[in-house]
Coordinates of C-alpha atoms in Angstrom, one line a residue:
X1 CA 127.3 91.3 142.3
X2 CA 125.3 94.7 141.8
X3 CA 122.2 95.3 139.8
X4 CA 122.9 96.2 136.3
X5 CA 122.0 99.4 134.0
X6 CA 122.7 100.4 130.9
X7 CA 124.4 103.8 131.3
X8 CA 126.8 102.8 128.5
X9 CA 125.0 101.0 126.4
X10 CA 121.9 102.4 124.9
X11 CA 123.6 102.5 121.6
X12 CA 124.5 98.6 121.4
X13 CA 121.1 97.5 123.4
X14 CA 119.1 99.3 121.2
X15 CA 120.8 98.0 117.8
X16 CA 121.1 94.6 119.3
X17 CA 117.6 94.2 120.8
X18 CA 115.3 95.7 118.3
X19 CA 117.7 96.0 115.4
X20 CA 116.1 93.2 113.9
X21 CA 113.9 90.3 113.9
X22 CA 114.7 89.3 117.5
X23 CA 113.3 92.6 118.8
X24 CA 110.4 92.2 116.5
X25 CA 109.4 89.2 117.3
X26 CA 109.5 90.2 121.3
X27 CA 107.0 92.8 120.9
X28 CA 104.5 91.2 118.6
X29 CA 104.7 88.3 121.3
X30 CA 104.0 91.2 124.5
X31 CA 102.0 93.0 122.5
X32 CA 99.7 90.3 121.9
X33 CA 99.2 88.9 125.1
X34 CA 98.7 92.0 126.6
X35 CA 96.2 92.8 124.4
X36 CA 94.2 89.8 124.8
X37 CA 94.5 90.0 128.2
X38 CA 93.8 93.6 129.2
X39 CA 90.2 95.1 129.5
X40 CA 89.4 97.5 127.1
X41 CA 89.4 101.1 128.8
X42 CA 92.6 103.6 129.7
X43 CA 94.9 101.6 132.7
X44 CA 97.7 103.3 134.7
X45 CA 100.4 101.6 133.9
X46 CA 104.1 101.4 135.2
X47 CA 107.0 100.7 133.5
X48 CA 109.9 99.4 135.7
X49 CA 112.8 99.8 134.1
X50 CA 111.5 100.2 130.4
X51 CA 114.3 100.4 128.3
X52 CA 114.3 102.7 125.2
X53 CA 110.2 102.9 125.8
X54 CA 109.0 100.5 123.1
X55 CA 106.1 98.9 124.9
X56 CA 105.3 102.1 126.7
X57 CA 105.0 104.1 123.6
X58 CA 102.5 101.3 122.4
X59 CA 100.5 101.2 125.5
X60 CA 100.5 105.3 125.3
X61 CA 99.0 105.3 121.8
X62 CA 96.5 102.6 123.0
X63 CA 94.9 105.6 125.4
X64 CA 96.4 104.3 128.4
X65 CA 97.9 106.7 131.0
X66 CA 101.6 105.7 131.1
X67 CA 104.5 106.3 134.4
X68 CA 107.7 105.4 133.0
X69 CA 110.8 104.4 135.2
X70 CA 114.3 103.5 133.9
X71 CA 118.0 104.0 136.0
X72 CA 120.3 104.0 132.8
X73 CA 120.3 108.5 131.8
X74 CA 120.9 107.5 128.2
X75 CA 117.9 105.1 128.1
X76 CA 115.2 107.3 129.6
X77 CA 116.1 110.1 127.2
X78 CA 115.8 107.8 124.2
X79 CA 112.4 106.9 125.7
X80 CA 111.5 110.2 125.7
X81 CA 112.7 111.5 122.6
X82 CA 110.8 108.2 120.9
X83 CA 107.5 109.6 123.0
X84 CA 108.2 113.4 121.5
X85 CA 108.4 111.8 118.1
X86 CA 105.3 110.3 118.6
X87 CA 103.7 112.8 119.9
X88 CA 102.3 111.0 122.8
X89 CA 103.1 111.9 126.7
X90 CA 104.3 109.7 129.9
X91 CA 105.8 110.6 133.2
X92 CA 109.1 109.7 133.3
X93 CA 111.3 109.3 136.6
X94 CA 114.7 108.1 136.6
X95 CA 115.3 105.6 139.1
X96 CA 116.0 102.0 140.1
X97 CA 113.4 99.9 141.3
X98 CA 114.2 100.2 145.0
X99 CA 113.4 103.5 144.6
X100 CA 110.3 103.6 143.6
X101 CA 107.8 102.8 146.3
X102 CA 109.2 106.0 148.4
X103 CA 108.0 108.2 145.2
X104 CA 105.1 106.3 144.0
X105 CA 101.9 106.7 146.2
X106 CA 99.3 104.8 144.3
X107 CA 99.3 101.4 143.0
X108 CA 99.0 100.8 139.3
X109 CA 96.1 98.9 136.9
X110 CA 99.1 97.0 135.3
X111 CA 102.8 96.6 136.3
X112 CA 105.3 96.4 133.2
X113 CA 108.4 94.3 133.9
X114 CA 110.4 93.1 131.4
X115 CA 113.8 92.2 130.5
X116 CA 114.5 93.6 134.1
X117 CA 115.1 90.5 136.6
X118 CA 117.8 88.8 134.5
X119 CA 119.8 91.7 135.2
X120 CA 119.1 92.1 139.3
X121 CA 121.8 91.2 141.6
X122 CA 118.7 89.3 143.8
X123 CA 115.8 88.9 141.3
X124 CA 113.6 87.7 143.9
X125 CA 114.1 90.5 145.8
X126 CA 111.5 92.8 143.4
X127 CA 108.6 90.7 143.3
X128 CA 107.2 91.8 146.4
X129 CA 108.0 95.5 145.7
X130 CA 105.9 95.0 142.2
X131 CA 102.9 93.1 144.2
X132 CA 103.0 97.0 146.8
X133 CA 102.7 98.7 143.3
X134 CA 100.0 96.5 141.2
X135 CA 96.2 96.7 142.3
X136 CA 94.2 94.5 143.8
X137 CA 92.7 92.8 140.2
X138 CA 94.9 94.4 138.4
X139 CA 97.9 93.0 136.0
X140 CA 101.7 92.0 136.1
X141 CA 103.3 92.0 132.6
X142 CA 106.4 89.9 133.5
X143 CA 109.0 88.8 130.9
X144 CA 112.5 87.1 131.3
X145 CA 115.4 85.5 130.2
X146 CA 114.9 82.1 130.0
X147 CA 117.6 79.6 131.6
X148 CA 116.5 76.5 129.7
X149 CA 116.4 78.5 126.6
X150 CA 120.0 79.2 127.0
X151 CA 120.8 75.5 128.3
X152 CA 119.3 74.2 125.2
X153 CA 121.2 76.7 123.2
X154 CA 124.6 75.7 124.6
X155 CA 124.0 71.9 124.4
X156 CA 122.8 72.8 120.8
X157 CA 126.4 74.2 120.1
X158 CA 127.7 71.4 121.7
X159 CA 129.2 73.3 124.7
X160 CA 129.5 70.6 127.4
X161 CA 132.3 71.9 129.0
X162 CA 130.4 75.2 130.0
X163 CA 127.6 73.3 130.8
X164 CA 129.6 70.8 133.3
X165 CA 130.8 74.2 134.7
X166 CA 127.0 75.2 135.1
X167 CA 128.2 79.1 134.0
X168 CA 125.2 81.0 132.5
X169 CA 126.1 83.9 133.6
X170 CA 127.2 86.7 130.5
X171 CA 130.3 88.5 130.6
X172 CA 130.7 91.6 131.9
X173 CA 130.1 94.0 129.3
X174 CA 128.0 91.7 127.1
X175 CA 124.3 92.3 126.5
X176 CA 123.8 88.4 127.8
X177 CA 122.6 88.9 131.2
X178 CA 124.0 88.2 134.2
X179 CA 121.6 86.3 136.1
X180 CA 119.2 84.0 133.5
X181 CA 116.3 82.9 135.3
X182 CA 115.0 79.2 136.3
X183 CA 111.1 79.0 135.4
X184 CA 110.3 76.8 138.1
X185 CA 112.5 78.5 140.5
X186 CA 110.3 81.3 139.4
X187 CA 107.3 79.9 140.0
X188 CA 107.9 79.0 143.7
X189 CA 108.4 82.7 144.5
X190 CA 105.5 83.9 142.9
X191 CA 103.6 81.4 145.0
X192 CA 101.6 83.5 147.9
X193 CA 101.9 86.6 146.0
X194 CA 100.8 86.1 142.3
X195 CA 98.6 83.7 140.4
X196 CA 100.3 83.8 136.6
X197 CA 97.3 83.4 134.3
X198 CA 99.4 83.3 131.2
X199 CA 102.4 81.8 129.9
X200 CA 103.8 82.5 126.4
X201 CA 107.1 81.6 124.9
X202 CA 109.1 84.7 123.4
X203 CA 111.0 83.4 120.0
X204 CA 110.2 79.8 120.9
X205 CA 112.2 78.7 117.5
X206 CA 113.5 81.7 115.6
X207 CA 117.0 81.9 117.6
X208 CA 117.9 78.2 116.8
X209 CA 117.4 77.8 113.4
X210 CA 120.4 77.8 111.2
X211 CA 121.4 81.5 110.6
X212 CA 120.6 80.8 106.6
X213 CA 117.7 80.2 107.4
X214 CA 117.1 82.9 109.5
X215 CA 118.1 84.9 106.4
X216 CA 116.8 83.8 104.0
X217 CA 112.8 83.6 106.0
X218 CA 110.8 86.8 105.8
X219 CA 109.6 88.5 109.2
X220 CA 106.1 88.8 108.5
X221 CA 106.3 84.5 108.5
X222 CA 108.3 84.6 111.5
X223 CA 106.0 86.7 113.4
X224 CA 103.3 84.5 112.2
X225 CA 104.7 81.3 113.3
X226 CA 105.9 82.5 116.6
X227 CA 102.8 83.8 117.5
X228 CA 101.0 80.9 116.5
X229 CA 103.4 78.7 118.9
X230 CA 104.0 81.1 121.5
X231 CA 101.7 78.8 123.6
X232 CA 102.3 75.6 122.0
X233 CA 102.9 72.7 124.9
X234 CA 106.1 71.2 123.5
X235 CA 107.6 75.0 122.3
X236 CA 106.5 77.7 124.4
X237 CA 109.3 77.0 127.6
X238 CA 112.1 76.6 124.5
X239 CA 111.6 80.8 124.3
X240 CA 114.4 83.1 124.7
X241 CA 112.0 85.0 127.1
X242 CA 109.3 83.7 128.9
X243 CA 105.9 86.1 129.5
X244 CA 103.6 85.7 132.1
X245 CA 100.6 87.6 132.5
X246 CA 99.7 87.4 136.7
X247 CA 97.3 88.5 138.9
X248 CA 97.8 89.8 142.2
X249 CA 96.3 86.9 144.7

């Protein structure tokens, strides 16, 4: 298994993932623990493998001084056509993440990864590359697919023959990923390297309710009630994505 990019699918990504309420719903949820958690004054931040450059766009118009990194052609230049549009600036470098300590030489304030392990051949294998590129007291932004979301999803749907084959993996070409990731699992190899000093749920009930009701709810509610949750003790490990905010130890 290889590490996967998005060369040919910036088109479907982008409709699927922010097309909607899902991909609203995800950046009200980073946005706001990032900004409760962040000091107020410009940070250099790193985006590893940012996507179509919706959170770095944000954190540009914030003031802060943004380095953004994607592998997928396709997706950095819709990153940087959203920047032009905005008017706002960024350093962009195409690259995978094993890449980047031989062209970075100075750590960062905060480390942006999300969305980015789930789709790693060895998702372990980062998290000491991203501790080499975060300062000491400064911030990891790390968001991922959550396996007992999706567990809960399929036993939901009543799909006990997948689950007795214990496949979670996506197909090939689908925009499920390939490698969803156990929290716990998680947790142990963060241990020695990171202290996570926030944990938020990211749609910790909009993706199982009934799709009429779905339709028929308006966003401004949804984002509401997920953000009121977001940290709720019984919800928040129920969310698609999982967010922790860490600190380097």
């Amino acid at each position: 298994m290889s590490d996967r990019h998005f060369d040919q699918l910036a088109t479907r990504f982008a409709e699927k993932i922010y097309g909607g309420a899902k991909g609203a719903i995800r950046l009200a949820v980073l946005q706001a623990d990032l900004a409760e958690a962040l000091p107020d004054r410009p940070l250099r931040v790193l985006d590893i493998g940012g996507g179509l450059g919706h959170m770095s766009l944000w954190l540009a118009e914030r003031g802060h001084e943004v380095t953004f990194t994607e592998p997928a052609a396709p997706m950095l230049e819709g990153a940087r056509q959203r920047f032009a549009d905005a008017g706002q600036t960024a350093t962009f470098i195409q690259a995978p993440w094993q890449e980047l300590l031989g062209q970075l030489t100075e750590p960062y304030d905060l480390v942006i990864c999300h969305a980015v392990l789930e789709w790693l051949a060895e998702p372990h294998a980062i998290l000491p590359v991203l501790h080499q590129l975060t300062k000491p007291g400064g911030w990891l932004s790390l968001a991922f697919y959550n396996r007992d979301a999706l567990i809960y999803r399929n036993l939901l749907k009543g799909h006990f023959k997948k689950m007795r084959k214990n496949v979670m993996a996506g197909e090939k070409q689908s925009l499920t990923p390939q490698q969803p990731l156990d929290p716990r699992e998680l947790a142990t190899q963060l241990e020695g390297l990171w202290q996570v000093e926030s944990q938020s749920g990211v749609r910790v009930f909009h993706d199982y309710m009934p799709v009429e009701f779905q339709a028929r709810a308006e966003l401004v509610d949804l984002l509401e009630m997920e953000l009121a949750h977001r940290r709720h003790p019984s919800f928040a490990g129920l969310g698609r994505y999982l967010h922790w905010i860490c600190r380097p130890i």
